[in-house]
Every structure is written in C-alpha cells, then in structure tokens.
mmCIF file of C-alpha atoms in Angstrom:
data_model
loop_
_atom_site.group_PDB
_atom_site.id
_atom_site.type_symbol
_atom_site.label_atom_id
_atom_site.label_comp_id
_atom_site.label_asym_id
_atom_site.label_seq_id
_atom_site.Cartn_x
_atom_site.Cartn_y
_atom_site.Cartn_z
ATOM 1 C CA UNK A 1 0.691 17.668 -16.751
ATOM 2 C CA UNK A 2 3.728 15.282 -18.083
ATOM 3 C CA UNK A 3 4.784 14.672 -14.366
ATOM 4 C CA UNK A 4 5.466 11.278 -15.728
ATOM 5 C CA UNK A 5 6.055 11.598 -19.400
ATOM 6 C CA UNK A 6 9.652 9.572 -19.318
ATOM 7 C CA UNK A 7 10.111 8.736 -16.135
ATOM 8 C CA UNK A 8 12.302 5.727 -14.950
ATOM 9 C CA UNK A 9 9.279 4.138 -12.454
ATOM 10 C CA UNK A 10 9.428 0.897 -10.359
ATOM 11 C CA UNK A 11 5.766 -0.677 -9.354
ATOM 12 C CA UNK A 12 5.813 -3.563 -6.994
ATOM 13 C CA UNK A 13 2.433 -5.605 -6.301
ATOM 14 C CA UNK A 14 1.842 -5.030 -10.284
ATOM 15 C CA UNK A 15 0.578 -7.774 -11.366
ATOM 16 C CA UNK A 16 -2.727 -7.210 -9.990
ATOM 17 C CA UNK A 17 -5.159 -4.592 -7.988
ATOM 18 C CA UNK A 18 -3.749 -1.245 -7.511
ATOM 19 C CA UNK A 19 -0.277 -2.219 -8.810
ATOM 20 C CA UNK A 20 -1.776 -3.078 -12.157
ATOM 21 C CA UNK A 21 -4.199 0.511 -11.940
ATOM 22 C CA UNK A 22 -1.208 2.271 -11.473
ATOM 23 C CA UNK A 23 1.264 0.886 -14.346
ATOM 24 C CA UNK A 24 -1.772 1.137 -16.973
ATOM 25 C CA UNK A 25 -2.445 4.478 -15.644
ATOM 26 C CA UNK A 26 0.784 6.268 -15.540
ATOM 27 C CA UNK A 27 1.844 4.284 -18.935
ATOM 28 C CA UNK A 28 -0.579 5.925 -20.102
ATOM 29 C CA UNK A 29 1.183 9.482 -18.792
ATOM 30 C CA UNK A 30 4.266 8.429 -20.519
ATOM 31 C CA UNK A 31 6.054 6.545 -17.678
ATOM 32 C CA UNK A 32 8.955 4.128 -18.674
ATOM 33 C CA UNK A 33 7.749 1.522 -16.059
ATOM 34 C CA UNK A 34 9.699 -1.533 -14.152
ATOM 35 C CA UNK A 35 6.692 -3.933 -13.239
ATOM 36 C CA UNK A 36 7.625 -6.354 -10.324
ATOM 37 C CA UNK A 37 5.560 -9.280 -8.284
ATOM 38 C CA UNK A 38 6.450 -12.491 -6.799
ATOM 39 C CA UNK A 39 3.792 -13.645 -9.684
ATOM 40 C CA UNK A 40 5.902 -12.889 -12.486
ATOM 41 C CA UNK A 41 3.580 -14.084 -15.319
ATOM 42 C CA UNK A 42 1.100 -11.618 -13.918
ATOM 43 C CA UNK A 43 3.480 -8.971 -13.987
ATOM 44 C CA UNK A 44 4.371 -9.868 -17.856
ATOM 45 C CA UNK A 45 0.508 -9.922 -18.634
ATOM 46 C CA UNK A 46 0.503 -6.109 -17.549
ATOM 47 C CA UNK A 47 3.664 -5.474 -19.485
ATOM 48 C CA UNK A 48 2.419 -7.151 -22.631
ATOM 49 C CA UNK A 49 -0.700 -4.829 -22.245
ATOM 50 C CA UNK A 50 0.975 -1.987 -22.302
ATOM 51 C CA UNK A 51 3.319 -3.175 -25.126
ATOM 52 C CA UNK A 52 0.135 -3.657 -26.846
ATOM 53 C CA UNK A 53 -1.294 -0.168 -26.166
ATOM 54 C CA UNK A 54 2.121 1.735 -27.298
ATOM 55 C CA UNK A 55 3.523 1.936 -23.934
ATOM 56 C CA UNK A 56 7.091 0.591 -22.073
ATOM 57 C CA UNK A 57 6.916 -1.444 -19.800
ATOM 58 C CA UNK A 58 9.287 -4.661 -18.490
ATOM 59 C CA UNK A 59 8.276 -7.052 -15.764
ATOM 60 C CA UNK A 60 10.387 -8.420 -13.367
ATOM 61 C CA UNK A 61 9.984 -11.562 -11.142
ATOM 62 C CA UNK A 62 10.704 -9.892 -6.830
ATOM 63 C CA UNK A 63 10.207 -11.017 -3.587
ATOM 64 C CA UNK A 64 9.727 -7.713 -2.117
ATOM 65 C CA UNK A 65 11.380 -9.460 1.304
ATOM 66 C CA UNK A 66 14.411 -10.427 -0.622
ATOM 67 C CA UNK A 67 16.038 -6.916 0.087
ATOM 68 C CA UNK A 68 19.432 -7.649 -2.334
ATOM 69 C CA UNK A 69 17.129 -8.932 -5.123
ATOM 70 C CA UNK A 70 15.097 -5.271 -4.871
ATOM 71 C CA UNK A 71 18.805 -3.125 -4.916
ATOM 72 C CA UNK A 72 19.477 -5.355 -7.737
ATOM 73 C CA UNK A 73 16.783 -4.318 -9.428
ATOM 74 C CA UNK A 74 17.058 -0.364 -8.833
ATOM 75 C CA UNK A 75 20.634 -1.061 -9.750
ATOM 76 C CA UNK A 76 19.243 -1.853 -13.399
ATOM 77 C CA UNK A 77 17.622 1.869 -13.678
ATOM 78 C CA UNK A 78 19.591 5.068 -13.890
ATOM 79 C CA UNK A 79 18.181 7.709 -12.903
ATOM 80 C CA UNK A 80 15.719 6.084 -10.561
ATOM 81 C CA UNK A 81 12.646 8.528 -10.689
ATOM 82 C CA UNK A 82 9.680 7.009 -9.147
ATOM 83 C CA UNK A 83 9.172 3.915 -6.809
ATOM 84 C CA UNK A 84 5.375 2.784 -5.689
ATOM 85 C CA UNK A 85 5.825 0.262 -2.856
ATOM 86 C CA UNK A 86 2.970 -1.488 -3.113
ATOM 87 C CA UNK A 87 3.349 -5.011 -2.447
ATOM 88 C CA UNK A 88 1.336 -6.860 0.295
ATOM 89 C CA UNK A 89 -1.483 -8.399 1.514
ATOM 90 C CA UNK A 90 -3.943 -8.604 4.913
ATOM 91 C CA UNK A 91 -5.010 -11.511 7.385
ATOM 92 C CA UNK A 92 -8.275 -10.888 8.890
ATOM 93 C CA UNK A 93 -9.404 -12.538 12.271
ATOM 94 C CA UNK A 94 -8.552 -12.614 15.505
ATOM 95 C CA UNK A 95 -4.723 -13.048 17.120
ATOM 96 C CA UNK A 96 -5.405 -15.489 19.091
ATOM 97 C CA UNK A 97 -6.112 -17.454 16.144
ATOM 98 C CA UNK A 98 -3.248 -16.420 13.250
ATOM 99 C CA UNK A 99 0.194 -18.636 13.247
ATOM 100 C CA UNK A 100 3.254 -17.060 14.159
ATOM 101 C CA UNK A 101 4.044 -17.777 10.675
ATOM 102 C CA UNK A 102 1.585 -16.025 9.244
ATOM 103 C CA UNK A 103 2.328 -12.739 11.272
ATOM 104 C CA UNK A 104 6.021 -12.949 10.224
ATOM 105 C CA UNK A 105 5.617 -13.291 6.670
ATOM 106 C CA UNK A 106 2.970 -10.184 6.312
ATOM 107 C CA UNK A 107 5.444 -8.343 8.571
ATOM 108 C CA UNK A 108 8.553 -9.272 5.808
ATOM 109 C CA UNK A 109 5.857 -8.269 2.584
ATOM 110 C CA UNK A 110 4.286 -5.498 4.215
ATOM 111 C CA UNK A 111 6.225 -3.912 6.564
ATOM 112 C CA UNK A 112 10.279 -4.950 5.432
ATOM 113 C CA UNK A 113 9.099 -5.300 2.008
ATOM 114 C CA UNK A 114 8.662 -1.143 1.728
ATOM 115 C CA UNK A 115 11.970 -0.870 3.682
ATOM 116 C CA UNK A 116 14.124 -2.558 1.940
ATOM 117 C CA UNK A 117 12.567 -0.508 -1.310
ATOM 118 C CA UNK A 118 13.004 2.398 0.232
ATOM 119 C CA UNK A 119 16.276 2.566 1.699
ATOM 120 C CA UNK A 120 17.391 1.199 -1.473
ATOM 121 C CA UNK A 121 15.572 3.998 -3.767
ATOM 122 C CA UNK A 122 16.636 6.739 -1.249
ATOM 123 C CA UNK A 123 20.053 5.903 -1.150
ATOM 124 C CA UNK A 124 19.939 6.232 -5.200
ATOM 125 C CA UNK A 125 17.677 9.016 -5.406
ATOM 126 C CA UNK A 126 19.874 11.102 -2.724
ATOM 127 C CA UNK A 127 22.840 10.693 -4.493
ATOM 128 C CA UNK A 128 21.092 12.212 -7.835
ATOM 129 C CA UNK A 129 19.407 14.354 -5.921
ATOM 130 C CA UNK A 130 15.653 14.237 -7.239
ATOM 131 C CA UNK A 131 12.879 10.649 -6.964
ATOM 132 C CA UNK A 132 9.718 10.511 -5.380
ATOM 133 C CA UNK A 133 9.010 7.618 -3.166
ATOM 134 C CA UNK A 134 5.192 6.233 -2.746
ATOM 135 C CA UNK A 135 4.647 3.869 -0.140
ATOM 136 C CA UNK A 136 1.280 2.310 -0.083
ATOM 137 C CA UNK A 137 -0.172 1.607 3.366
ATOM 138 C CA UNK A 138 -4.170 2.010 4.561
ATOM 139 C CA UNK A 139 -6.615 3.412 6.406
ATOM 140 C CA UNK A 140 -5.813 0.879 9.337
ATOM 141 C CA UNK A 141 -2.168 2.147 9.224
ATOM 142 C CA UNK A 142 -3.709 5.190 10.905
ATOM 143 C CA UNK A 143 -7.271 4.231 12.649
ATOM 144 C CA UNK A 144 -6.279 0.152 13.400
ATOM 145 C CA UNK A 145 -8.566 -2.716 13.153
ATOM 146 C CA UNK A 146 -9.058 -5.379 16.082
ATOM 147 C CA UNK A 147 -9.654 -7.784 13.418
ATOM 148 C CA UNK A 148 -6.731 -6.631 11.287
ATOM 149 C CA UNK A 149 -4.128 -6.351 13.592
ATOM 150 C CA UNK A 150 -1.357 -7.610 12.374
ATOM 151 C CA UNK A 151 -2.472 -5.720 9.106
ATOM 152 C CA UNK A 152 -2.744 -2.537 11.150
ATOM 153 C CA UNK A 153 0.777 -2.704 12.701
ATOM 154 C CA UNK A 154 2.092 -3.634 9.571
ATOM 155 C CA UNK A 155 0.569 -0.296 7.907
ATOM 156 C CA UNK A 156 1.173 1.516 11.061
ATOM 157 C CA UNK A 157 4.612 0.905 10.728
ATOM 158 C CA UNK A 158 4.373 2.119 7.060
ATOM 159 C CA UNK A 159 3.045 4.747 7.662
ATOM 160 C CA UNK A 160 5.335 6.230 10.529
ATOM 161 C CA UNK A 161 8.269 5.636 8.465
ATOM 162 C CA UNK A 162 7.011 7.269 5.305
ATOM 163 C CA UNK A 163 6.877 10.267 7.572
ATOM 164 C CA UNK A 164 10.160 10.472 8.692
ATOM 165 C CA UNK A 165 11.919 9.490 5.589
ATOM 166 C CA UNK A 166 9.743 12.527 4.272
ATOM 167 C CA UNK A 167 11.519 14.658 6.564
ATOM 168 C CA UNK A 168 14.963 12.927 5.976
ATOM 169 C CA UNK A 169 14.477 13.538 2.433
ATOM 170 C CA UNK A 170 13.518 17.122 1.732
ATOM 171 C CA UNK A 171 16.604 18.664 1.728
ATOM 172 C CA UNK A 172 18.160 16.301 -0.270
ATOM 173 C CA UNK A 173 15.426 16.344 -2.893
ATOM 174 C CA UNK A 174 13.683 13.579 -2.489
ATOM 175 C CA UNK A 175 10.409 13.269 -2.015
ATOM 176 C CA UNK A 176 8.154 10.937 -0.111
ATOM 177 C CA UNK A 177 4.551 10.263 0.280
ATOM 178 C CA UNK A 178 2.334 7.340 1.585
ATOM 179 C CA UNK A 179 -1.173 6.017 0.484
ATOM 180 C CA UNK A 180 -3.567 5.652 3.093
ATOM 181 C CA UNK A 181 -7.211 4.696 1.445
ATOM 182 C CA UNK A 182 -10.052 2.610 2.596
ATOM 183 C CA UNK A 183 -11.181 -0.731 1.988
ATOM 184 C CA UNK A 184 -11.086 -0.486 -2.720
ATOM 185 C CA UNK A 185 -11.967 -2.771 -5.346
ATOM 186 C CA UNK A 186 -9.063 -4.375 -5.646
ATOM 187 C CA UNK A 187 -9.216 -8.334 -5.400
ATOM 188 C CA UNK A 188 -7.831 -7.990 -1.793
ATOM 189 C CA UNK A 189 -10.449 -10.049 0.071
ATOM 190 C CA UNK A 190 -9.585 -12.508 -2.493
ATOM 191 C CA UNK A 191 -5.612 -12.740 -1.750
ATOM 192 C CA UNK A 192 -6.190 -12.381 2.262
ATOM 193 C CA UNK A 193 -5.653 -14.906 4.701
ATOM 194 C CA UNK A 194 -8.312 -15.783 6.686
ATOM 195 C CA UNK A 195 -8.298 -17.205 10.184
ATOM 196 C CA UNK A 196 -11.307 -19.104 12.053
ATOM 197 C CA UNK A 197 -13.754 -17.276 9.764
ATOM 198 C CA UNK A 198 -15.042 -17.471 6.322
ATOM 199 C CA UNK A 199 -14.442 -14.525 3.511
ATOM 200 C CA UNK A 200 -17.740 -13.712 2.836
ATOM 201 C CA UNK A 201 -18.932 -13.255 5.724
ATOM 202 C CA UNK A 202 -15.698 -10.611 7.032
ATOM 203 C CA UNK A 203 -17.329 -8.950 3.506
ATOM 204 C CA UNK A 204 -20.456 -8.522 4.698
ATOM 205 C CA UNK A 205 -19.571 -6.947 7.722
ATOM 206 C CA UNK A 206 -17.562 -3.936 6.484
ATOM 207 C CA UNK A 207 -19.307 -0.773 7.088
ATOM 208 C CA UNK A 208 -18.060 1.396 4.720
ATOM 209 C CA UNK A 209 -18.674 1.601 0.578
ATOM 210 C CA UNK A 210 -15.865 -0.175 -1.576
ATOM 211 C CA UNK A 211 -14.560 2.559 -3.679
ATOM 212 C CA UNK A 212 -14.437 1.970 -7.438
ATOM 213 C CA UNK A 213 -10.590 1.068 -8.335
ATOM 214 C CA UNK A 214 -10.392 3.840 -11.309
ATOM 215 C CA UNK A 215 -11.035 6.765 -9.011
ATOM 216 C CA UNK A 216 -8.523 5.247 -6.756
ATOM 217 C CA UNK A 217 -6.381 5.280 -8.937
ATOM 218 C CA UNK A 218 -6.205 8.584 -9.912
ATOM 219 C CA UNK A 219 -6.660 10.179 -6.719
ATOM 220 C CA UNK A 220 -3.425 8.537 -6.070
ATOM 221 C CA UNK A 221 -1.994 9.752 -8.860
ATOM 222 C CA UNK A 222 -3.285 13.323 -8.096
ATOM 223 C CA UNK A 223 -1.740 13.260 -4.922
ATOM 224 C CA UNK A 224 2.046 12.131 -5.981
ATOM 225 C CA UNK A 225 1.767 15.103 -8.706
ATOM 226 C CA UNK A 226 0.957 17.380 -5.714
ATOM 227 C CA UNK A 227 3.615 15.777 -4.058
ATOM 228 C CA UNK A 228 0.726 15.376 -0.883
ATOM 229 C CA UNK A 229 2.670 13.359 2.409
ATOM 230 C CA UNK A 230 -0.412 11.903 3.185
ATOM 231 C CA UNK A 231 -3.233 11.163 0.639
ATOM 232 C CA UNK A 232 -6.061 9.663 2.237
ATOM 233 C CA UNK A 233 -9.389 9.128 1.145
ATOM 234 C CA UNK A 234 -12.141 8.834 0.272
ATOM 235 C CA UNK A 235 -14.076 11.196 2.408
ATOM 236 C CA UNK A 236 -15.226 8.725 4.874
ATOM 237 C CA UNK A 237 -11.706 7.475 5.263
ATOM 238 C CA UNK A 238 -10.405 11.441 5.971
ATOM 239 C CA UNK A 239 -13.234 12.383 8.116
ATOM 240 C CA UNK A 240 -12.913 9.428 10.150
ATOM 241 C CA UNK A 241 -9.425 10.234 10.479
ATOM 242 C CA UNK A 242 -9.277 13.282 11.530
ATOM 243 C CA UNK A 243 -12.330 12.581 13.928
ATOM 244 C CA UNK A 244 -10.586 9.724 16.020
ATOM 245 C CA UNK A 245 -7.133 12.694 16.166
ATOM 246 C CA UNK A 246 -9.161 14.934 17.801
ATOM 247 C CA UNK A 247 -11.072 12.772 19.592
ATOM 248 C CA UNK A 248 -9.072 9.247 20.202
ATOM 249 C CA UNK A 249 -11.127 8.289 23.138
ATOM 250 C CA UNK A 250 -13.971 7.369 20.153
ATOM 251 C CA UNK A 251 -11.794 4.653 19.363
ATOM 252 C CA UNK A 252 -12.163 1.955 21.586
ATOM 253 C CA UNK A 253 -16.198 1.767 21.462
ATOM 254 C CA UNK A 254 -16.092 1.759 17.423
ATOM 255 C CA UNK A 255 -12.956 -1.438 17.978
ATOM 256 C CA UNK A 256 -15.791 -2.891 20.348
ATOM 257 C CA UNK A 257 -18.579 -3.074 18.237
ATOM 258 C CA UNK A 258 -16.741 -4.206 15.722
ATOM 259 C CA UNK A 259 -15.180 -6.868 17.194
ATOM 260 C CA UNK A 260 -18.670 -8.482 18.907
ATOM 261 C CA UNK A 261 -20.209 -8.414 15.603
ATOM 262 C CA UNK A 262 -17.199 -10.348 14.292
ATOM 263 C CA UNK A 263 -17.628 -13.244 16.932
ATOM 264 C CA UNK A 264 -20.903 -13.766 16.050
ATOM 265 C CA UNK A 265 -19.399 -15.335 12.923
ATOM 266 C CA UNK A 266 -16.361 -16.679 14.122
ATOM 267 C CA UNK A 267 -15.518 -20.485 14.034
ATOM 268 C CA UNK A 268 -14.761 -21.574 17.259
ATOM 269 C CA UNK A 269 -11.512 -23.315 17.841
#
C-alpha cells in the first residue's frame, strides 16, 4: 500500500520511543515527515537518519503545551495530511504523594498537548477536506491504574475526545483514530516520574509482557491504513478491555490487588 508514499506528516514525541518507530517506519513508506520534541537535538538525530537512509525528514524544536507554537508549525505544511500526537509521559505512585505541579504539567503534555494539535490540524484538514488525525493515548486511558492516575485521566481524556472529534470529523473528511496499547518497549519507565517509590521496583511489578517496539509499531501503522477508531492491543490489552465493558464490577478487585502489592514497596513519607 502507498497510504503514505508523499504525505505531508507531523510526529510529535519523535525524538525517541514510539515517535522515533513511527518516523523511521513510515519514512520508510514514503512519508514527507515534520519531526517535533521539546528535545530538539533528538528530533534532528532522527531526521539526519532518515536523511541518511534516502528519506525527508525536518525536525522541529515544540512544546506540545505551547498551543500557538504547534499552529505555527501546521501553518508551515500545506496540505496537512497526517498528524501523530504523541507527545507525553507518565508519573507512577500514589496521589497522595505527586505535587500539584507535577499533575499540571502531565495534564498540559498529555492531555492539552493533543488538543491544541488537534484542533489546530482539524481546523486545516476540514477546510481541505481530507487528514487523518492519530492521537496516542493507552491502555489506562480505557481500564485506569490506581497507581497511574493522573496518567489514566490524562489518557482517559484522550481518549474520549478522539472519539468525538471522530464523529465531528466524518462528514467533513477527516479522519480520526486513537492508540490505545499496553505497557511497550519504549524507554518510558525511563522518562517517568516517580513518586515515593523506586523505578525498578514499579518494573517488577507489572503483570503483563512488554511488547517488542517493532510490532508496535506496525500494528499502529496497520490500524491508521484501516483507518481503525480504536486500535488496541496486544491481545491481552483487547481482551482485558472488553472483559472489564462487560463486566466493570471486575474492576475494583484487580485496582485492589494492585495497589496492596504497590505499598509493599512504597517509601513512606
């Protein structure tokens, strides 16, 4: 398929993770990509990459927050065709112990960061009347985590509005989808924030497998060419999901035993 092959696309979060899977992937495909992260050098190290490899690429220095900075940016790209919001980052612990500061910022990356985007990219991509938005949210946007939460109602929020901007969109010809995986090889433990608890011990404790990043990648891929509202996976994450919709009252003893075994290893304050 040359779904790509061309294609004016916008990557946010590239410089590392996911972002960076996706802009070597689909440069691969053809895409004429627009790399952005707050860490611009890592953004130019992609872009030089894919220089290197034959493809086009640019890299661009964006606080996804800074909502006139990202329509500045789309402003540079005519026609828009594709934008991945996938910017952000997770705290892990409990509330009681995470800043008010902290839970503002992830809420401006995570949550305002893929509005701003997307407003932005919609209002374009209405007006031409063809784009395909992908906003990037997680398995805790839909199941939540008492140890994520202000990760979870940061996705939540993500995930909800992906949705409806879906439904806003169709007639107009733009399209919208949103990523929901589980926990992938990605570096993320690595860029969290961590609050009365040490990293590898929150590691330790996940139950499910890490998924590989390449698969991710392309299952992601797979499910923007289908043009898929929700792509979740992998299995676990889908099964799981569809489990606690039919049966929500499973919920709260999962959140339970989850959140004793975490206070076995929790510093006290």
């Amino acid at each position: 398929m040359k779904t790509f092959e061309g294609r004016n696309t916008v990557i946010t979060g590239a410089a590392s993770g996911i972002g960076r899977g996706l802009a070597l992937a689909l440069a691969a495909r053809g895409a004429r990509l627009t790399l952005a992260d707050i860490n611009f050098a890592g953004a130019q190290a992609v872009a030089d990459e894919i220089g290197r490899a034959g493809g086009k690429a640019s890299a661009v220095r964006l606080d996804v927050a800074d909502e006139a900075a990202f329509s500045r940016m789309l402003d540079t790209l005519e026609p828009l065709d594709y934008l991945f919001n996938n910017a952000g980052y997770a705290m892990l612990g409990e509330s009681r112990d995470m800043p008010y500061a902290d839970w503002k910022r992830l809420v401006e990356v995570n949550l305002l960061g893929v509005l701003a985007g997307s407003l932005a990219a919609y209002r374009r991509m209405a007006r031409q009347g063809h784009g395909h938005i992908v906003n990037v949210a997680s398995l805790a946007g839909l199941l939540g985590s008492p140890l994520m939460t202000a990760y979870s109602m940061t996705k939540s929020g993500v995930v909800m509005f992906s949705r409806m901007l879906r439904s806003e969109g169709e007639e107009l010809g733009v399209k919208v989808s949103v990523v929901c995986p589980s926990f992938i090889q990605t570096g993320i433990f690595e860029a969290s924030k961590y609050a009365a608890v040490e990293k590898d011990q929150v590691v330790k404790q996940i139950p499910f497998p890490v998924m590989p990043l390449a698969p991710a990648i392309e299952r992601i891929i797979a499910g923007v060419e289908r043009n898929e509202a929700m792509i979740v996976f992998p299995f676990h994450a889908r099964f799981l999901w569809r489990l606690l919709r039919w049966l929500p009252a499973l919920s709260a003893p999962l959140e339970r035993k989850a959140l004793r075994g975490f206070r076995t290893i929790r510093k006290p304050g």
